[in-house]
Short mmCIF file of C-alpha atoms and ligand atoms in Angstrom, two decimals:
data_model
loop_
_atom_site.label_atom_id
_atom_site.label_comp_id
_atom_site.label_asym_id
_atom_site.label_seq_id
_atom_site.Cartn_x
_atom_site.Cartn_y
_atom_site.Cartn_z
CA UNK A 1302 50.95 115.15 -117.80
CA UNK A 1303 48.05 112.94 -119.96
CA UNK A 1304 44.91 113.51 -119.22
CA UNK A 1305 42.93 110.03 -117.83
CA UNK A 1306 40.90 110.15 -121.34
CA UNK A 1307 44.55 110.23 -123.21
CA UNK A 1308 45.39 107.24 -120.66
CA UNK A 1309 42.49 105.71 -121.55
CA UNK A 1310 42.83 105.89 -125.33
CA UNK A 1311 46.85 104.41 -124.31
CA UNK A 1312 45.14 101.31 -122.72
CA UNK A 1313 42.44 100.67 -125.56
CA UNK A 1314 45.26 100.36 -127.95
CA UNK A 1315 47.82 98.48 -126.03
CA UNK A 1316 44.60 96.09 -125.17
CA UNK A 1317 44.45 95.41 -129.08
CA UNK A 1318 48.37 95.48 -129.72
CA UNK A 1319 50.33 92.45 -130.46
CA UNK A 1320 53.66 91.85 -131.92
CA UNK A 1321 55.00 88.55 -133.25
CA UNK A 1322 58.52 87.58 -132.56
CA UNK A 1323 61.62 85.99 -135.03
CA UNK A 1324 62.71 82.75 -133.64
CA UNK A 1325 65.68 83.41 -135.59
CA UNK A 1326 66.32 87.04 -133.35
CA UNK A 1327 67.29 84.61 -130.79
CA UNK A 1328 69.67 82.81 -132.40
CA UNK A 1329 73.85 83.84 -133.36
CA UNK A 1330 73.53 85.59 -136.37
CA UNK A 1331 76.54 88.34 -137.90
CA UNK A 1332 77.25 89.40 -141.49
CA UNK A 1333 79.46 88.61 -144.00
CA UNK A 1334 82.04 89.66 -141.84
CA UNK A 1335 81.28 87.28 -139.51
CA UNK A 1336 79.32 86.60 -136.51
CA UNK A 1337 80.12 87.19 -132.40
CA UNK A 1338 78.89 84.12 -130.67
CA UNK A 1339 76.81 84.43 -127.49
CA UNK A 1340 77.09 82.21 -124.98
CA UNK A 1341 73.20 82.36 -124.26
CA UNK A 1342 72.21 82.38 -128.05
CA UNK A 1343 69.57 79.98 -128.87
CA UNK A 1344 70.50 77.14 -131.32
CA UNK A 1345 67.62 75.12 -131.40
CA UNK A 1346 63.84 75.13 -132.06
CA UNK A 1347 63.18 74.13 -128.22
CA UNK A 1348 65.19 77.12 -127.43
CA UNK A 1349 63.83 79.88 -129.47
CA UNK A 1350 60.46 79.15 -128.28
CA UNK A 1351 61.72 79.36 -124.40
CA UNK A 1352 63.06 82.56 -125.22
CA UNK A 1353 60.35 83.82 -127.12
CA UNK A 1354 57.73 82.26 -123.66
CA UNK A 1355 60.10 84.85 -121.63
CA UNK A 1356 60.11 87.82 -123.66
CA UNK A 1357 55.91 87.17 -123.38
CA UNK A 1358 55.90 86.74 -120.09
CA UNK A 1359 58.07 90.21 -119.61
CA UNK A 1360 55.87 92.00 -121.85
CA UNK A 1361 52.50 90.02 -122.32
CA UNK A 1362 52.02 91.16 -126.19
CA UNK A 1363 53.86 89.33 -127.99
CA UNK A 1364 52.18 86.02 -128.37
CA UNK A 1365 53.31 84.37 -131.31
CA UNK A 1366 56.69 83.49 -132.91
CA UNK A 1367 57.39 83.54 -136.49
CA UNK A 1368 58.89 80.30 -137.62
CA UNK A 1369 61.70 80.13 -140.70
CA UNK A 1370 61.19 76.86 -142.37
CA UNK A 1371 64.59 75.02 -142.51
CA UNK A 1372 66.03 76.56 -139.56
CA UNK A 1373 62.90 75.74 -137.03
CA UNK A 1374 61.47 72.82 -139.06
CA UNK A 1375 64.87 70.99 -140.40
CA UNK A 1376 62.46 68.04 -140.72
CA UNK A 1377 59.60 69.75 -142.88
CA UNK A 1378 56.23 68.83 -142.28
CA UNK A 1379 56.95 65.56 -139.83
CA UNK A 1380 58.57 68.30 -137.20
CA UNK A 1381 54.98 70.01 -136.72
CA UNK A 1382 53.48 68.06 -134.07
CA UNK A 1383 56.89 68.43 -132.01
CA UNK A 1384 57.08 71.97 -132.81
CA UNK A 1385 53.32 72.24 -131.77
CA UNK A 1386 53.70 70.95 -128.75
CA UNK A 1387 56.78 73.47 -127.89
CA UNK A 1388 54.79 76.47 -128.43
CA UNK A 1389 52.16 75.26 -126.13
CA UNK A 1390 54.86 74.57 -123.29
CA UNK A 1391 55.74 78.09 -123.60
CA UNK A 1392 52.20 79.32 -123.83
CA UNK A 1393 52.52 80.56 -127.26
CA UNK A 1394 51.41 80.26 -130.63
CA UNK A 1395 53.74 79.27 -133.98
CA UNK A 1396 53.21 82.64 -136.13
CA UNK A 1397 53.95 83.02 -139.64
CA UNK A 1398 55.83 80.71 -141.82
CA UNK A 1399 58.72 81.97 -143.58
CA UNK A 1400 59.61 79.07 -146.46
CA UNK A 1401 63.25 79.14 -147.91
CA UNK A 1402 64.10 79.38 -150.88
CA UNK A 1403 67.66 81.39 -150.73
CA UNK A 1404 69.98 78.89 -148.92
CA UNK A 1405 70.00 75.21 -150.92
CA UNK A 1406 72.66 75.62 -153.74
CA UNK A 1407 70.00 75.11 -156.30
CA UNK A 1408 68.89 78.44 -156.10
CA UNK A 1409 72.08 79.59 -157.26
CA UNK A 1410 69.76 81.52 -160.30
CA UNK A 1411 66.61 81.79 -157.95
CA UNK A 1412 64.01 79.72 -156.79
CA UNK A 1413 60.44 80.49 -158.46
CA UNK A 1414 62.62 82.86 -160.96
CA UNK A 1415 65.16 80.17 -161.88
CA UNK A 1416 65.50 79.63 -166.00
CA UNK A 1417 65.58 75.94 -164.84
CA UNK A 1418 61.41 74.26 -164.73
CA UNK A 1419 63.23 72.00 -162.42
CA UNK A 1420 64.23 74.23 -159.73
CA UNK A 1421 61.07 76.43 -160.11
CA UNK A 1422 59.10 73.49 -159.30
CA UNK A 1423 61.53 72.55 -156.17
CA UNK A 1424 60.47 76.20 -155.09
CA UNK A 1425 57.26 75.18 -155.56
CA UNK A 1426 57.30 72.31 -153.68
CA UNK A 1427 58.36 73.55 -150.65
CA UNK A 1428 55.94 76.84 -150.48
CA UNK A 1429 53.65 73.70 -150.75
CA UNK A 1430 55.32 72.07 -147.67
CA UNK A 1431 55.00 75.45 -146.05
CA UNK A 1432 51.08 75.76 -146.34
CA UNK A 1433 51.00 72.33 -145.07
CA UNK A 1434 52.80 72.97 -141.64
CA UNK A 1435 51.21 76.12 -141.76
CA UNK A 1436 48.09 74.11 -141.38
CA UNK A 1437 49.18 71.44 -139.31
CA UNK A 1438 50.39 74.67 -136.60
CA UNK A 1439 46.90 76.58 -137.37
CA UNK A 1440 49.39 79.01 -138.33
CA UNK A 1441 47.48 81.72 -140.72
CA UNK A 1442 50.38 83.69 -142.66
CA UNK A 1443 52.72 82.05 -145.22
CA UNK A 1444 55.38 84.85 -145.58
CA UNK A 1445 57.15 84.94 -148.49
CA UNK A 1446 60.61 86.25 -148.99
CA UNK A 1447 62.38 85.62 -152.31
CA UNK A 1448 66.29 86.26 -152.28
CA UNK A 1449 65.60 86.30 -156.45
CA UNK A 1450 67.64 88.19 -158.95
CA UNK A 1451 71.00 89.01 -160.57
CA UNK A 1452 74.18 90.20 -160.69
CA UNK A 1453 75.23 91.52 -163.66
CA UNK A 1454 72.79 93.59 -166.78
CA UNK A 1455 72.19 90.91 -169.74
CA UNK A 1456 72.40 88.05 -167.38
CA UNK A 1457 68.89 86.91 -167.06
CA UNK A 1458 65.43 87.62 -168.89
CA UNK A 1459 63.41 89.54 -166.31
CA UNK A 1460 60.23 89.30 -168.38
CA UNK A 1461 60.28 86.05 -168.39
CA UNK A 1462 61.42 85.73 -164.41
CA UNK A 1463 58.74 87.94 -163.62
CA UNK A 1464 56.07 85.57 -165.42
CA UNK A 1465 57.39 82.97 -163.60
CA UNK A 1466 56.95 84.26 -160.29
CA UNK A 1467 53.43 85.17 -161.56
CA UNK A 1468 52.74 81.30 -162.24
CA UNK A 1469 54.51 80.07 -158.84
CA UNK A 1470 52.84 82.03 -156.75
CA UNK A 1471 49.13 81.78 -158.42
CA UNK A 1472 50.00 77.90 -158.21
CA UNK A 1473 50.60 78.48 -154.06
CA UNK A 1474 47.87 80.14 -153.40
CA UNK A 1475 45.49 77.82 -154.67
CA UNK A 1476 46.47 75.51 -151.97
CA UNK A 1477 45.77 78.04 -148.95
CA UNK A 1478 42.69 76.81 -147.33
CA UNK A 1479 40.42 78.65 -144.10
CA UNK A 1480 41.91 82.18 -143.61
CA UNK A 1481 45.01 81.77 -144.35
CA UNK A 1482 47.33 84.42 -146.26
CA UNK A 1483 50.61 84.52 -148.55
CA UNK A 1484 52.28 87.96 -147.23
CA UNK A 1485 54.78 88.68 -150.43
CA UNK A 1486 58.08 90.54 -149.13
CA UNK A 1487 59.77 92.85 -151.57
CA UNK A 1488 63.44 94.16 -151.33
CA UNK A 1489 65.45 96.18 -153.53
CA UNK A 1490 68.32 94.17 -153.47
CA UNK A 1491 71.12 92.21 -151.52
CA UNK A 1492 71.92 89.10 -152.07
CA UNK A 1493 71.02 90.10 -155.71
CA UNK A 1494 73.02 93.34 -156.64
CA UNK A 1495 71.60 94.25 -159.95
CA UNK A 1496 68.32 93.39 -160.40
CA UNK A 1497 66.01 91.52 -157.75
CA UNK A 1498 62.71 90.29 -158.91
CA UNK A 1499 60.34 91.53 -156.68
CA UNK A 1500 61.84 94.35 -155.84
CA UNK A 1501 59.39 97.12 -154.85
CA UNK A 1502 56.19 97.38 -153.07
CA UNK A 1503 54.24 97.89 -156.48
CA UNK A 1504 55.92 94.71 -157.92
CA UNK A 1505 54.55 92.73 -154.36
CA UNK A 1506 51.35 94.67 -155.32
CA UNK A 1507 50.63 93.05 -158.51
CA UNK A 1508 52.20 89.37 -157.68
CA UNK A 1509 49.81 89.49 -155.16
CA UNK A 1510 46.77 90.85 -156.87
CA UNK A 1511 47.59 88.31 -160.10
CA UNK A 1512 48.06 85.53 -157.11
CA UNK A 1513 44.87 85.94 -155.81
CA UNK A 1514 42.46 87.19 -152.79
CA UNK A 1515 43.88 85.62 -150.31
CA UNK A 1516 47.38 87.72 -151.02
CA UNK A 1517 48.81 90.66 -150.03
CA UNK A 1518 51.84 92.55 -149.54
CA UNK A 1519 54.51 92.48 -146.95
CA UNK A 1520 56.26 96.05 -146.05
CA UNK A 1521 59.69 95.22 -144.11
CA UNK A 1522 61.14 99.00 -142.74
CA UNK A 1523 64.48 98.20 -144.02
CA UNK A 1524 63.90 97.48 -147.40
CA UNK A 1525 63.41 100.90 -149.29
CA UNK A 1526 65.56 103.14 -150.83
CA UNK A 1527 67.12 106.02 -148.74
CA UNK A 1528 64.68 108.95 -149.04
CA UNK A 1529 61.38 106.37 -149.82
CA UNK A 1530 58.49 107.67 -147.96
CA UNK A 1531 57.61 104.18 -146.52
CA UNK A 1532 54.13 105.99 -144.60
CA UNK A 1533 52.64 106.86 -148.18
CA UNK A 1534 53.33 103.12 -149.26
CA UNK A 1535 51.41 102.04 -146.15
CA UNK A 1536 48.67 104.49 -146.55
CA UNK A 1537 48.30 103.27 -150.50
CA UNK A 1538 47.82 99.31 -149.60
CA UNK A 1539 46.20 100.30 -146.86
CA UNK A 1540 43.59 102.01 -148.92
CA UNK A 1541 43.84 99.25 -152.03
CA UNK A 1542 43.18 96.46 -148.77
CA UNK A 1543 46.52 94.66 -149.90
CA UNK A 1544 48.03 95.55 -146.21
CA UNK A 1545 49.01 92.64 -145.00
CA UNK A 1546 52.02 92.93 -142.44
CA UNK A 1547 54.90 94.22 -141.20
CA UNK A 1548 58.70 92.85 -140.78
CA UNK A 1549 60.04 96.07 -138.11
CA UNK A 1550 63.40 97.14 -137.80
CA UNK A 1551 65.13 100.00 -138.55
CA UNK A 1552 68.36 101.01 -140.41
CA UNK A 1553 70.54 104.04 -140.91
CA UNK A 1554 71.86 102.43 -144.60
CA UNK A 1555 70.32 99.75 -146.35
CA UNK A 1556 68.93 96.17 -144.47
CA UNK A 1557 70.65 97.07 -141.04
CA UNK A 1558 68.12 94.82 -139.29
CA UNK A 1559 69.21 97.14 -136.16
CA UNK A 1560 66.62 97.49 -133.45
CA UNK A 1561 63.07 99.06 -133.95
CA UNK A 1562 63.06 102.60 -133.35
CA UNK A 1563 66.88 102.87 -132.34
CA UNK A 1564 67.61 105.43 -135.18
CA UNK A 1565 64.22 106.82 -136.44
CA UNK A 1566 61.43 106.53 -134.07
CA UNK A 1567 59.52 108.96 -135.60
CA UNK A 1568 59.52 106.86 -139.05
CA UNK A 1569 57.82 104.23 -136.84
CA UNK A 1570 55.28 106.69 -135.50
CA UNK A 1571 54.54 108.07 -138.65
CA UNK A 1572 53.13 104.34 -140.42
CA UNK A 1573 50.88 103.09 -137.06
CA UNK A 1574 49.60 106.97 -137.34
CA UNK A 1575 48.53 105.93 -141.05
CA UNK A 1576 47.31 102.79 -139.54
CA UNK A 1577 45.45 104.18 -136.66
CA UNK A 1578 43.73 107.48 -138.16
CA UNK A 1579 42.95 104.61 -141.18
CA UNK A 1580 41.19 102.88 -139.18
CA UNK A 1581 39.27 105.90 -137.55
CA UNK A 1582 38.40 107.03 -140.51
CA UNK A 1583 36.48 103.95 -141.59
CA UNK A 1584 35.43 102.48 -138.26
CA UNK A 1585 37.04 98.99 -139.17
CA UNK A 1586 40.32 97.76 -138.09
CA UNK A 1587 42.78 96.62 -140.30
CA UNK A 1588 43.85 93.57 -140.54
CA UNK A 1589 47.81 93.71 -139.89
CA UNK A 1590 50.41 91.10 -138.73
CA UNK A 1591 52.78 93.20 -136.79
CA UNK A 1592 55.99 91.34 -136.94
CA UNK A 1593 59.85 91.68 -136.28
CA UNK A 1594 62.26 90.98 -138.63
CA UNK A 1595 66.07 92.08 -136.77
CA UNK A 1596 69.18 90.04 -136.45
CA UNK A 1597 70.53 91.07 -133.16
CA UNK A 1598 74.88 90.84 -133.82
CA UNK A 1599 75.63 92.46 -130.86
CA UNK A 1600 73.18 93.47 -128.53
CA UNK A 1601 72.08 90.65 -126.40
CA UNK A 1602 69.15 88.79 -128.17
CA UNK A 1603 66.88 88.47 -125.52
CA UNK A 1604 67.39 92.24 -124.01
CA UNK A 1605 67.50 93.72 -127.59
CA UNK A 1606 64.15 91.87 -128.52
CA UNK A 1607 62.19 93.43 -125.17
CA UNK A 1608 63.45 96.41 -126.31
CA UNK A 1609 62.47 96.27 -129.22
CA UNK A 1610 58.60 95.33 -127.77
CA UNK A 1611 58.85 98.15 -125.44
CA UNK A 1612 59.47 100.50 -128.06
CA UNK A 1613 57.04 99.57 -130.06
CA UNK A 1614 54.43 99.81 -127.36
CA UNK A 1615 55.52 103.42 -126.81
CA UNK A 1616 55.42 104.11 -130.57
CA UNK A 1617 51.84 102.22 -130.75
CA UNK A 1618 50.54 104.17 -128.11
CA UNK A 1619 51.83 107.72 -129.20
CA UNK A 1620 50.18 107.18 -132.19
CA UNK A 1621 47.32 106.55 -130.64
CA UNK A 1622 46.68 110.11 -128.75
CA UNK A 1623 46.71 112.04 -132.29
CA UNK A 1624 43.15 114.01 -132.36
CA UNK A 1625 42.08 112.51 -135.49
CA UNK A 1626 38.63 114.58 -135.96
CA UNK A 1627 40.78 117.78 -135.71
CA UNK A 1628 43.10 116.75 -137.88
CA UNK A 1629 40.88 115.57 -140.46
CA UNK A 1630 39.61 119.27 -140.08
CA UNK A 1631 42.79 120.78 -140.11
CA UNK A 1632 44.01 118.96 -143.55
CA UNK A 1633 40.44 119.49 -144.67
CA UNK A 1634 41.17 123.20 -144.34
CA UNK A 1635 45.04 122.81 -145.15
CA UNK A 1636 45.61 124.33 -141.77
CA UNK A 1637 49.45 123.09 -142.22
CA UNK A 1638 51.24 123.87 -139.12
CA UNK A 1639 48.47 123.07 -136.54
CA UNK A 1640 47.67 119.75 -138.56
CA UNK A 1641 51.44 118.53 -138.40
CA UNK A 1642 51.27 119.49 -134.49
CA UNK A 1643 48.56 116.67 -134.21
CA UNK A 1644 51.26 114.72 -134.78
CA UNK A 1645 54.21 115.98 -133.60
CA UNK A 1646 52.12 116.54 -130.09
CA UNK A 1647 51.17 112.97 -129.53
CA UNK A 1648 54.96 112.30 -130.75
CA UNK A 1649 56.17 114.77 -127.84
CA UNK A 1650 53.42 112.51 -125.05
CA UNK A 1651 55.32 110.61 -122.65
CA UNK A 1652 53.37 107.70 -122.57
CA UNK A 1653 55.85 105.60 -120.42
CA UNK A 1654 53.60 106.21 -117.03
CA UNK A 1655 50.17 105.17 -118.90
CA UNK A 1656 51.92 101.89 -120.04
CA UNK A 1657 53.32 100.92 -116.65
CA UNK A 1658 49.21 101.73 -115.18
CA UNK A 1659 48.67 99.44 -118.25
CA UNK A 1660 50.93 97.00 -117.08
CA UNK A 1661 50.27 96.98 -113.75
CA UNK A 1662 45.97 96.46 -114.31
CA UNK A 1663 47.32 93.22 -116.15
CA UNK A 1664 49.51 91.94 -114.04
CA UNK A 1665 52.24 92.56 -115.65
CA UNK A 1666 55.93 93.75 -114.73
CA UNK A 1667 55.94 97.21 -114.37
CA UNK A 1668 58.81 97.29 -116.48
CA UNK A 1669 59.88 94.19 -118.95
CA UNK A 1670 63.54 94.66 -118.76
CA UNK A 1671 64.17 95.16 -115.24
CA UNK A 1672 61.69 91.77 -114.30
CA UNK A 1673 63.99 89.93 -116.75
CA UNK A 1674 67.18 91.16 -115.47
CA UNK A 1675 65.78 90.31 -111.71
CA UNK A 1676 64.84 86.53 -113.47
CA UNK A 1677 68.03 85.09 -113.41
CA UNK A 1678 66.58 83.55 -117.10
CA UNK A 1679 70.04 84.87 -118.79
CA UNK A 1680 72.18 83.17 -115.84
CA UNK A 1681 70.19 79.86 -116.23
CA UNK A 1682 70.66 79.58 -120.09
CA UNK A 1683 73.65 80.68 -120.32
CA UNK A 1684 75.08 77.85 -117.98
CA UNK A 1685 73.10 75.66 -120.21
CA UNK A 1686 74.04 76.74 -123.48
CA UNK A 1687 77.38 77.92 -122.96
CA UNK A 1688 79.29 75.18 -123.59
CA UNK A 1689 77.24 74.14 -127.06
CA UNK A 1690 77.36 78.01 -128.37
CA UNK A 1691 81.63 77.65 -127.65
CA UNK A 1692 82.00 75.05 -130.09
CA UNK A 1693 80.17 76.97 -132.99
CA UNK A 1694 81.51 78.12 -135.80
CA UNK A 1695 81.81 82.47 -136.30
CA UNK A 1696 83.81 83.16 -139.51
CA UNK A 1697 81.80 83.66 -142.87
CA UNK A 1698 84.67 81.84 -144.84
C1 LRH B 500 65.23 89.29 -145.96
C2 LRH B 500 64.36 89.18 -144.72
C3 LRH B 500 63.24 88.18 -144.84
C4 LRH B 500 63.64 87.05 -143.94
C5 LRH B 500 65.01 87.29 -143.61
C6 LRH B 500 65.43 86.72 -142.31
O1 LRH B 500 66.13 90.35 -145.81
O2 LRH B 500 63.90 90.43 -144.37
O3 LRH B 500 62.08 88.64 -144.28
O4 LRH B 500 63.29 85.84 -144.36
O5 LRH B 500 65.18 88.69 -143.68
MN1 MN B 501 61.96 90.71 -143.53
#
């Protein structure tokens, strides 16, 4: 049972939680092996932001959706004020801006990487584009995935790649204006299977240091190494200020993009308890865009993303019942086995009952997934979208 200070400490941290949603989690995705259509997937912009209003109005903390540039903005720039106007009929707000630079056949060598001046500056352009809906959607984070890198050893100069990189990105972020931020994304590899250029969170580190203030680094759960301890890379930006967001999702292998939470919970608990005794510690809170970054292949989308929302909330709000003045005693005075209780206690909490009360005070469903089921929202779409989703295309090849 939690005691009504515990419950309290629950409700100050959902009060401050939000979580920003992929448009593209809502639309037919697979892998290389192909994709299983659904008959409700969303397949355009108009769509993905109706889905996204839903998932808010099931949940309430999730108000903003993260945009990818060619797939929500075919039209560039000219497709903000439409765009706008979307998020507002859904009472959101357009999130981050992911830019592309992996998917036009140019960037068969890279994109800011690319031995070709030509295609670098192409690259270049459209981060440019980016900031520029970014501001036309008052959007604040430009986040920057590069699909960069190479196949074979001997096959490209990486010094020269990673100079590159150094000179498109410095050349971005002198165009950010207000408060907005570049969030730089690092993977280890896939689509590149040999080297990828900004691979590792101290490669991100250093592009965004040598890009300037106004950039820091992105830390997506499913791209590390089997064994990486992704809580001490969060503590270490954390503590150098270059935290700047999270992509969520977890993964048994490599870049599973399965749902948050669905194989390692604790993982997820263990980086907002870095986040949350961080921010005890220095009485300021940190300034993180919690974001999630899944492709749902065959879960339903909409289900699998309140899930997702739900979990998170429980994982937030665990996190948030660790005793952090005893355990800064307790590692103070290397105390080992009561210090990792701290954690593992507030792990053990069944918060659940706290976040309905929490729910409940805002007038919110009790319980997301159950007040969508009841909504008949799946029915209506999928009589709507059925017959469009049919005709799509589901092999890779
Ligand atoms: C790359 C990535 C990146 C997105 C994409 C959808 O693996 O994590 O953040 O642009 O997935
Ligand atoms: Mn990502």
């Amino acid at each position: 049972m939690m005691t009504d200070q515990q419950t309290e400490r629950v409700a100050a941290a959902l009060d401050a939680f939000q979580i920003e949603l992929p448009s593209w989690g809502f639309a037919n995705t697979g892998t290389r092996f192909g994709k299983f259509l659904q008959p409700a997937a969303a397949t355009s912009t108009a769509e993905k932001f109706a889905d996204a209003g839903e998932v808010h109005r099931c949940t309430g903390v999730c108000p903003t959706v993260a945009l990818h540039v060619l797939w929500d903005l075919p039209g560039g720039v000219g497709d903000s004020a439409e765009v706008q106007g979307l998020a507002a009929k859904h009472g959101l707000r357009a999130g981050s801006i992911n830019p592309n630079t992996f998917q036009d056949q140019i960037y068969k060598y890279g994109s800011l990487g690319n031995p070709d001046a030509s295609v670098r500056r192409a690259a270049l352009d459209h981060l440019l584009d980016s900031i520029e809906i970014a501001k036309r959607l008052e959007s604040r984070d430009l986040s920057l995935w590069f699909a960069d890198g190479s196949n074979y050893p001997g096959t490209q100069n990486m010094r020269h790649r990673r100079r590159w990189f150094e000179e498109g990105l410095r050349a971005a972020h002198q165009s950010l204006t207000g408060t907005q931020r570049m969030l730089v994304e690092y993977k280890p590899f896939e689509p590149a299977f040999y080297h990828t250029d900004i691979a590792d969170w101290g490669m991100a580190l250093m592009l965004a240091q040598s890009a300037g203030p106004r950039a820091k680094v992105l830390v997506d759960t499913g791209h590390h190494y089997q064994g990486q301890n992704i809580e001490q890379i969060v503590a270490w930006l954390l503590d150098l200020d270059m935290l700047g967001g999270f992509h969520f999702n977890d993964r048994r292998y490599a870049d599973d993009d399965l749902t948050m939470g669905s194989i390692d919970p604790y993982q997820v608990f263990r980086i907002f308890h870095e986040i949350l005794h961080f921010e005890w510690e220095t009485g300021r809170r940190a300034d993180i865009a919690y974001m999630i970054d899944q492709s749902h292949n065959l879960k339903g989308k909409i289900e699998a993303m309140i899930q997702t929302v739900t979990t998170a909330m429980e994982l937030y709000a665990k996190a948030a019942l660790v005793d952090h003045e005893k355990l800064a005693s307790l590692q103070t005075r290397c105390e080992l086995v009561d210090a990792e209780s701290c954690l593992k206690d507030a792990f053990s909490t069944d918060v659940r009952p706290a976040i309905v009360e929490w729910r409940k005070a805002r007038g919110l469903a009790a319980d997301p997934m159950t007040a969508f089921r009841e909504s008949g929202y799946l029915g209506r779409i999928t009589a709507e979208r059925a017959e469009k989703n049919r005709s799509m295309v589901s092999s890779y090849a």
